[in-house]
CSV table of N, CA and C in Angstrom, one decimal:
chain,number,residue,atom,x,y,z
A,173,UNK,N,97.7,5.0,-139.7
A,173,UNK,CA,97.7,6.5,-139.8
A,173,UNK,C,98.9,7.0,-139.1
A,174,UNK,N,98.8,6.9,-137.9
A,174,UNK,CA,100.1,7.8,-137.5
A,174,UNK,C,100.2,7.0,-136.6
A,175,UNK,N,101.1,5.8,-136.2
A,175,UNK,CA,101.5,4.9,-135.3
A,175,UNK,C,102.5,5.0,-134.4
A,176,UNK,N,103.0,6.0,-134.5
A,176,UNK,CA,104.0,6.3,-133.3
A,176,UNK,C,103.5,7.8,-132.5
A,177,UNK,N,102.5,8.4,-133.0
A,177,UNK,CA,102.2,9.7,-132.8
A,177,UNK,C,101.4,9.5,-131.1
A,178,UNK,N,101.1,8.3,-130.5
A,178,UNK,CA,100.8,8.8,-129.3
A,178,UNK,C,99.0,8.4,-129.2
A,179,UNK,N,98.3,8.3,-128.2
A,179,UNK,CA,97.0,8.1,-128.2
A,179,UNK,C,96.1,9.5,-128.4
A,180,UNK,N,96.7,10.2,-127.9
A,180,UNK,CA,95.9,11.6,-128.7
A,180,UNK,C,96.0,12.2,-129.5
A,181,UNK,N,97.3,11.9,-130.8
A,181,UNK,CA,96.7,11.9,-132.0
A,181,UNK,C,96.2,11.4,-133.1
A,182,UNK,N,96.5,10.3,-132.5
A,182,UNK,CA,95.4,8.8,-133.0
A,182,UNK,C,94.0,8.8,-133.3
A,183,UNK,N,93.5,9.4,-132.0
A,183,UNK,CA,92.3,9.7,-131.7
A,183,UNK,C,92.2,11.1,-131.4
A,184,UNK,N,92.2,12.1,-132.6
A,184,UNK,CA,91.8,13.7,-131.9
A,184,UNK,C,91.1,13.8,-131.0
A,185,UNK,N,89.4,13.2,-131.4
A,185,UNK,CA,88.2,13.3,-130.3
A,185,UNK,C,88.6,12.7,-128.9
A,186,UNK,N,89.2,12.1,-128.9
A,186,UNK,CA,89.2,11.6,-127.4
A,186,UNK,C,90.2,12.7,-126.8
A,187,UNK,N,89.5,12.7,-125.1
A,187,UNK,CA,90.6,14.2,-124.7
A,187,UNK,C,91.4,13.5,-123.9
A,188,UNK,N,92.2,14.6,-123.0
A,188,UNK,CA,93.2,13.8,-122.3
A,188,UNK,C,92.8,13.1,-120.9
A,189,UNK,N,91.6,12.7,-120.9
A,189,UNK,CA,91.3,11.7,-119.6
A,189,UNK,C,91.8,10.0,-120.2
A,190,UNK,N,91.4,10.1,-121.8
A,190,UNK,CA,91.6,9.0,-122.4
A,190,UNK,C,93.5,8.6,-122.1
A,191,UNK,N,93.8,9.7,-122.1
A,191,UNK,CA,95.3,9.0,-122.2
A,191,UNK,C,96.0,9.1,-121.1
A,192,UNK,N,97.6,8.4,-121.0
A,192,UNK,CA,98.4,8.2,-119.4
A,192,UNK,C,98.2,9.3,-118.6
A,193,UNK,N,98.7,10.3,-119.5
A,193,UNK,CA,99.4,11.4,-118.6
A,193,UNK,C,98.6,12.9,-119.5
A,194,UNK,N,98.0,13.9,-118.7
A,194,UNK,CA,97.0,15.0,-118.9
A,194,UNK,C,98.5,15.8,-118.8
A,195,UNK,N,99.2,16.6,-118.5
A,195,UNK,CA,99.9,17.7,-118.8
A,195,UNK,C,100.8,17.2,-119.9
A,196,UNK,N,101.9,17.5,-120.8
A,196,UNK,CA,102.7,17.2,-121.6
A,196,UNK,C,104.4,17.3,-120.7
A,197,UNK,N,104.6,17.8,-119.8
A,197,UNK,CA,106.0,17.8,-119.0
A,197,UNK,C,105.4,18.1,-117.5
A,198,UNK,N,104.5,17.9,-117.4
A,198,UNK,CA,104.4,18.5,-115.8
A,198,UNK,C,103.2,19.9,-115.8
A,199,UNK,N,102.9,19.9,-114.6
A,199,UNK,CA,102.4,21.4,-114.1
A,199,UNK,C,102.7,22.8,-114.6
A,200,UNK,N,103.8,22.7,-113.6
A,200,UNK,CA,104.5,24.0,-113.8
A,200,UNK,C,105.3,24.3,-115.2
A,201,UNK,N,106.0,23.1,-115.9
A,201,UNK,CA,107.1,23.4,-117.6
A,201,UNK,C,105.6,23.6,-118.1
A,202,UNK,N,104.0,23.0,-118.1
A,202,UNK,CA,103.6,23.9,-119.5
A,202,UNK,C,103.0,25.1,-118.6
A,203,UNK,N,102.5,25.3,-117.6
A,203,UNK,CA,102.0,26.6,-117.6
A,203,UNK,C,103.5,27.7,-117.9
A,204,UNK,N,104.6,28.1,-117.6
A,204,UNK,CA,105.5,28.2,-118.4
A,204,UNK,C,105.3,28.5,-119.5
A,205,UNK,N,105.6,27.2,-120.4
A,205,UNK,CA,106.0,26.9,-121.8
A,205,UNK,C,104.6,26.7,-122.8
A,206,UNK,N,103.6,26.3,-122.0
A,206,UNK,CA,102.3,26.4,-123.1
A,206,UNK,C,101.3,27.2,-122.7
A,207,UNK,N,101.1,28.1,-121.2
A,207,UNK,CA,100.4,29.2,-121.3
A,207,UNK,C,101.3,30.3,-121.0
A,208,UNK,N,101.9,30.2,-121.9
A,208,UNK,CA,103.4,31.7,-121.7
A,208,UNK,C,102.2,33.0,-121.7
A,209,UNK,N,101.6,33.1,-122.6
A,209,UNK,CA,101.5,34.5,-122.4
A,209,UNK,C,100.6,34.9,-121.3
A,210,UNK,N,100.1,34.0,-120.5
A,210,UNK,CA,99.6,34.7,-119.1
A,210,UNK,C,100.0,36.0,-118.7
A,211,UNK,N,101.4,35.9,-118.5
A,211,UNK,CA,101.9,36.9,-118.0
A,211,UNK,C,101.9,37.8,-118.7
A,212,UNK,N,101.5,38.1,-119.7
A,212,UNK,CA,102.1,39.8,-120.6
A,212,UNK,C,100.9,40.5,-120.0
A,213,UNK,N,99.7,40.4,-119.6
A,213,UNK,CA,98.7,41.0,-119.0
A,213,UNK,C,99.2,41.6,-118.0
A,214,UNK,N,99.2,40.6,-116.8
A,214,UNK,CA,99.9,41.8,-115.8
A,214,UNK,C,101.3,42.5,-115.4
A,215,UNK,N,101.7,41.8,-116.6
A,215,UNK,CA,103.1,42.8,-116.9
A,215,UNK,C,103.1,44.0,-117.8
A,216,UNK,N,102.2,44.5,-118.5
A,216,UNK,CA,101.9,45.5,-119.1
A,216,UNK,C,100.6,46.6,-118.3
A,217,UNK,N,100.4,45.9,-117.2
A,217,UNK,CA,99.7,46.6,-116.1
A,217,UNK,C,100.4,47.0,-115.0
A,218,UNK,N,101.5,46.3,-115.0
A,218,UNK,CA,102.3,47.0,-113.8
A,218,UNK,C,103.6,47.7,-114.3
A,219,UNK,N,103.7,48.0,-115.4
A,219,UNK,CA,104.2,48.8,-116.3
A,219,UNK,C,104.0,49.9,-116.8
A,220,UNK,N,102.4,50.0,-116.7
A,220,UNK,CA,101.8,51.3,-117.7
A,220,UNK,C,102.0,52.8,-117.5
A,221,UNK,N,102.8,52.3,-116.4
A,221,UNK,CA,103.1,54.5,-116.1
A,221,UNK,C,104.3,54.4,-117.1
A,222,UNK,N,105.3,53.6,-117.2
A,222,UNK,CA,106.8,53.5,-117.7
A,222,UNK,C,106.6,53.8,-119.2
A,223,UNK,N,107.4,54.0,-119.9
A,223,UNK,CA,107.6,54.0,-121.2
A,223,UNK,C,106.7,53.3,-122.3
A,224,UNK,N,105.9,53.5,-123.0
A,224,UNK,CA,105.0,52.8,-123.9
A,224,UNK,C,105.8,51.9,-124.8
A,225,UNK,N,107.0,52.2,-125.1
A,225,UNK,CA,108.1,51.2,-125.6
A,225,UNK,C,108.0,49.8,-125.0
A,226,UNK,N,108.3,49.4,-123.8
A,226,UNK,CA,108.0,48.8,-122.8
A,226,UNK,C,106.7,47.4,-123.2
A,227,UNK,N,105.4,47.9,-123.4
A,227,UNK,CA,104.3,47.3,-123.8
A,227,UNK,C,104.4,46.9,-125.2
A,228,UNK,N,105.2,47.2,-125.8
A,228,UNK,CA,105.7,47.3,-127.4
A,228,UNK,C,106.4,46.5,-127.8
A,229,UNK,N,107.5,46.1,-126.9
A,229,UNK,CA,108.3,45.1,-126.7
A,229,UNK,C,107.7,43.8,-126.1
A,230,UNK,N,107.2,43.9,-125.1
A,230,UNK,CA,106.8,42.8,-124.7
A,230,UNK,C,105.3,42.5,-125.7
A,231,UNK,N,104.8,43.4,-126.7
A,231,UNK,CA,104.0,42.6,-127.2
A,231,UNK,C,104.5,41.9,-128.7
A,232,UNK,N,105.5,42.6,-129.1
A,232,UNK,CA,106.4,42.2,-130.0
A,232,UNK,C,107.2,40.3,-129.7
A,233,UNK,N,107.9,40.4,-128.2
A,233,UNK,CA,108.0,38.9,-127.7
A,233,UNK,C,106.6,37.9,-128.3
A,234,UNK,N,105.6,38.3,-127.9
A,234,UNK,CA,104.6,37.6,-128.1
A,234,UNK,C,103.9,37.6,-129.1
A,235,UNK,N,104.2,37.9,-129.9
A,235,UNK,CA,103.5,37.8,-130.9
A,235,UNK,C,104.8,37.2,-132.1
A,236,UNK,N,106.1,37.4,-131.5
A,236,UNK,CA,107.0,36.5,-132.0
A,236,UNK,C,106.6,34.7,-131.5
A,237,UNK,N,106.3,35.0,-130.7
A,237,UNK,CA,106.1,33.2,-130.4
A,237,UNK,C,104.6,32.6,-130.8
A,238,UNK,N,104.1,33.9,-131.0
A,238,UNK,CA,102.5,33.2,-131.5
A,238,UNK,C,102.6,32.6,-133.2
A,239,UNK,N,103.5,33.9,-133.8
A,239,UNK,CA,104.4,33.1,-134.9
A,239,UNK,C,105.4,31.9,-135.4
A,240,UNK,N,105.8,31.9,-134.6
A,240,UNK,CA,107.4,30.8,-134.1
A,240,UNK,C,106.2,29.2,-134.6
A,241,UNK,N,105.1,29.5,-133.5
A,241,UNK,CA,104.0,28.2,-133.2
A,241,UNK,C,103.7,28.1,-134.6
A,242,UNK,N,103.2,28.8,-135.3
A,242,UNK,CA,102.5,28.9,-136.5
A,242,UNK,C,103.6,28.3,-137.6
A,243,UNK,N,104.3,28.7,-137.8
A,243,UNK,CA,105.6,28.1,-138.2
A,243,UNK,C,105.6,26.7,-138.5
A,244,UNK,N,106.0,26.3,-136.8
A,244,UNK,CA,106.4,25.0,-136.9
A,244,UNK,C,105.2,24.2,-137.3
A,245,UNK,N,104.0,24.5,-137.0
A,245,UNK,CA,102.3,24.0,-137.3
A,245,UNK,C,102.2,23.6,-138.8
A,246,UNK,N,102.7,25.2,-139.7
A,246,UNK,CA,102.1,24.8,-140.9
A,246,UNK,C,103.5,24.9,-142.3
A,247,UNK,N,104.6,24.9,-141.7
A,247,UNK,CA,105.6,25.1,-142.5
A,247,UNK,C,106.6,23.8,-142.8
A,248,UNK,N,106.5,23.0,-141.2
A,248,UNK,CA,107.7,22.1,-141.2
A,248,UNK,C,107.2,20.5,-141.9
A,249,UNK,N,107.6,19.8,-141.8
A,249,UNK,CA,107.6,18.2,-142.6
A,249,UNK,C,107.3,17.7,-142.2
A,250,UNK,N,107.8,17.5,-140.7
A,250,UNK,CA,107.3,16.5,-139.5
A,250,UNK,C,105.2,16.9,-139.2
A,251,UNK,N,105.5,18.3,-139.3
A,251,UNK,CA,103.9,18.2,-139.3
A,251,UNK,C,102.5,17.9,-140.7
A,252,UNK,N,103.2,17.9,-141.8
A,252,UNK,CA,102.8,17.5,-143.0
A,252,UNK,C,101.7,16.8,-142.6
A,253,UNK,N,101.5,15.3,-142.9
A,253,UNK,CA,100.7,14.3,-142.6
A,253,UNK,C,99.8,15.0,-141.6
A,254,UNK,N,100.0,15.1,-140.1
A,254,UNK,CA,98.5,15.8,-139.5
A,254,UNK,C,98.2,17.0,-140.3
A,255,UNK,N,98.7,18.0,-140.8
A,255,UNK,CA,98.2,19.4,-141.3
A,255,UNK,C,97.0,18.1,-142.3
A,256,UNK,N,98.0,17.5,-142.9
A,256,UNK,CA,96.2,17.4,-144.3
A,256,UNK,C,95.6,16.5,-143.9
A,257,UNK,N,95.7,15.7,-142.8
A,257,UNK,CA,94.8,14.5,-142.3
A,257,UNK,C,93.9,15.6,-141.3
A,258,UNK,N,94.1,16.7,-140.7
A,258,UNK,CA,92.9,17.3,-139.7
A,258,UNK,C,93.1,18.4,-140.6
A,259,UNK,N,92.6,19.0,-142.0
A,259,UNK,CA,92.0,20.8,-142.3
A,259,UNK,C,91.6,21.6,-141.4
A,260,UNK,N,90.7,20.9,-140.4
A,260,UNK,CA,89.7,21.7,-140.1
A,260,UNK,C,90.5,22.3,-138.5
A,261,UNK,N,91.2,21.4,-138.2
A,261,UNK,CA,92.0,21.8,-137.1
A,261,UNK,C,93.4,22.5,-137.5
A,262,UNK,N,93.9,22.2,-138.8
A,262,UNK,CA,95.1,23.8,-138.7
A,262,UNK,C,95.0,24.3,-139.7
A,263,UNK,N,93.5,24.3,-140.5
A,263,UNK,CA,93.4,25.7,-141.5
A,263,UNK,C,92.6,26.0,-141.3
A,264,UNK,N,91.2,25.7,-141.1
A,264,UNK,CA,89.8,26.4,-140.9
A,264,UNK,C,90.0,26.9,-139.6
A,265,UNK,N,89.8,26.2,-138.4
A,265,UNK,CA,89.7,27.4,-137.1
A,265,UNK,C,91.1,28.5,-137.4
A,266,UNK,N,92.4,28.1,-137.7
A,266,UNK,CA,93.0,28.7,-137.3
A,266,UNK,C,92.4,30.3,-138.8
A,267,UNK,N,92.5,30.0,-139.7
A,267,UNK,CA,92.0,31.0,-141.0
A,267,UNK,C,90.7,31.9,-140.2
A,268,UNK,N,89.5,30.9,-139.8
A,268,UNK,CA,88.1,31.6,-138.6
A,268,UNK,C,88.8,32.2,-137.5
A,269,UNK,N,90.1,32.4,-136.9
A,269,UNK,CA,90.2,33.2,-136.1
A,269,UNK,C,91.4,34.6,-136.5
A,270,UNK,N,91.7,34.5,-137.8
A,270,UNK,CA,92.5,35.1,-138.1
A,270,UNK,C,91.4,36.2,-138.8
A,271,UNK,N,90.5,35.8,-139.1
A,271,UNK,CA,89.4,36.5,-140.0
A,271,UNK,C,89.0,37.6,-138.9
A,272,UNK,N,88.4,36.8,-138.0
A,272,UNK,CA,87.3,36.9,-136.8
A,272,UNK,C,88.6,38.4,-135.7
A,273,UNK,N,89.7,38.4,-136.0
A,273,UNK,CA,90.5,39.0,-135.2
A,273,UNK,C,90.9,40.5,-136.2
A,274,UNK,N,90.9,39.7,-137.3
A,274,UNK,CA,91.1,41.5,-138.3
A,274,UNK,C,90.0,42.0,-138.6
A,275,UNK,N,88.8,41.7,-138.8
A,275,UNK,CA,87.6,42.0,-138.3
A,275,UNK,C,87.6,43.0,-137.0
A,276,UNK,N,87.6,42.2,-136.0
A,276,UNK,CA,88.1,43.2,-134.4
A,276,UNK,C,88.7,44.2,-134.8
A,277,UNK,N,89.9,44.0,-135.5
A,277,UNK,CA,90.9,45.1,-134.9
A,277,UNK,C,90.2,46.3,-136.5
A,278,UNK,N,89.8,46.1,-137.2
A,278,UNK,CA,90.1,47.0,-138.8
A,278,UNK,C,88.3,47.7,-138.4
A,279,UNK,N,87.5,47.4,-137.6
A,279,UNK,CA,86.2,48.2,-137.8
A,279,UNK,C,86.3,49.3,-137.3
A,280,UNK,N,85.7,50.6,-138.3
A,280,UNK,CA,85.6,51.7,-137.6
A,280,UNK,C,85.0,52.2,-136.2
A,281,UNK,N,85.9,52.9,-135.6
A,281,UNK,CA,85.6,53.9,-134.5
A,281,UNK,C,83.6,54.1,-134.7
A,282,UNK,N,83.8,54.6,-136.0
A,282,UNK,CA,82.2,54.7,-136.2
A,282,UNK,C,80.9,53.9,-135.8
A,283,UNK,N,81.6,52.4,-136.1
A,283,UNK,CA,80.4,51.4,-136.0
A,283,UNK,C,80.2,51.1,-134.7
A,284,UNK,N,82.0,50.7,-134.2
A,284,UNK,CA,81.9,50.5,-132.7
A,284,UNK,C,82.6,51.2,-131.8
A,285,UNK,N,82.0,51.6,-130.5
A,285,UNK,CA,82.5,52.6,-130.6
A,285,UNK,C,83.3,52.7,-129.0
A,286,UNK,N,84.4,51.2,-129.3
A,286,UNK,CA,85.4,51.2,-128.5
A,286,UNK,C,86.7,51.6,-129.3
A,287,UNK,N,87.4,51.9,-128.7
A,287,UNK,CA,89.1,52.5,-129.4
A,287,UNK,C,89.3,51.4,-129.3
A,288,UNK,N,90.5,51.5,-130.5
A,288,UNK,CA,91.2,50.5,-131.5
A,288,UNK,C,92.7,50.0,-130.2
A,289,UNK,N,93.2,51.1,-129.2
A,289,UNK,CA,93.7,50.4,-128.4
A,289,UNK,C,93.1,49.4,-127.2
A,290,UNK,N,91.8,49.5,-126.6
A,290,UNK,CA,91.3,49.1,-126.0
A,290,UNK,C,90.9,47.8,-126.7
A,291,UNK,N,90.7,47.5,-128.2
A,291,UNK,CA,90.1,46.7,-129.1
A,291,UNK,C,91.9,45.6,-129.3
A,292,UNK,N,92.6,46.3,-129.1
A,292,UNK,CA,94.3,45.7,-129.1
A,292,UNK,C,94.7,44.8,-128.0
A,293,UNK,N,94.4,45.6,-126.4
A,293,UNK,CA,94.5,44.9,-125.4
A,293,UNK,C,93.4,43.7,-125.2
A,294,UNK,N,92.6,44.5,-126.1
A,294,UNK,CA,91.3,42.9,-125.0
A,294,UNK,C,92.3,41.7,-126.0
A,295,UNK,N,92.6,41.7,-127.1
A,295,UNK,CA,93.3,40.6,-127.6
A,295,UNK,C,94.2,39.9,-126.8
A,296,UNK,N,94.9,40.3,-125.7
A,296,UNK,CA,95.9,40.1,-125.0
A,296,UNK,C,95.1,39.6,-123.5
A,297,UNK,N,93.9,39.4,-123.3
A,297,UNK,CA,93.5,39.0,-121.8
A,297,UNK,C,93.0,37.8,-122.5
C-alpha cells in the first residue's frame, strides 16, 4: 500500500503511541505550525475596541490557510493514493463538517435565536 509513508499511515487506526515519535517536529514548530489558529481568538479579543477591519483581516489570514490545507489534501498528486484509499477520512468528515457549519451559519435569526456574528465567532474558539 503505501511503503514509504511512515507507521501512521500504514496503519490509520493505530495512534501516535504506536509510533517513534508523537509530535511531527517538536513541541513548540507544531503548536506554531499545526495549531496556528489558537491565537486568532485572543487576538481578536484584545483588538475589539480597534477597527473591525482588524478582525477581518486576521480572519481572512485564516481562513486562507484553512484553504491552503484543503488544497494541498484534495488537489495535489502526492496525496492521490491516500485521498481514494481513506474516503471517509478526506471526503465524508471533511463534506459532514462543511455541511454541519453552513447549516450554523445560514439558519435563521428566527429558529435560533443567537446572532449570526456571535454564530461566526463561536466557529473561531
Amino acid at each position: 500500500m503505501f511503503h514509504n509513508a511512515g507507521p501512521i499511515v500504514q496503519n490509520p487506526l493505530s495512534g501516535p503511541a504506536d509510533s517513534d515519535k508523537f509530535w511531527i517536529n517538536g513541541f513548540s514548530w507544531d503548536l506554531v505550525w499545526i495549531f496556528s489558529g489558537i491565537w486568532l481568538f485572543p487576538l481578536v479579543l484584545f483588538f475589539e475596541n480597534l477597527n473591525p477591519i482588524y478582525a477581518a483581516a486576521v480572519f481572512l489570514f485564516w481562513i486562507g490557510h484553512r484553504i491552503s490545507s484543503l488544497y494541498l489534501a484534495w488537489f495535489t498528486r502526492s496525496y492521490r493514493p491516500l485521498l481514494l484509499d481513506q474516503p471517509q477520512r478526506f471526503i465524508l468528515i471533511p463534506g459532514m463538517l462543511l455541511l454541519l457549519t453552513g447549516f450554523w451559519l445560514m439558519l435563521p435569526e428566527s429558529l435560533l435565536s443567537i446572532p449570526f456574528s456571535i454564530r461566526l465567532m463561536s466557529l473561531a474558539v
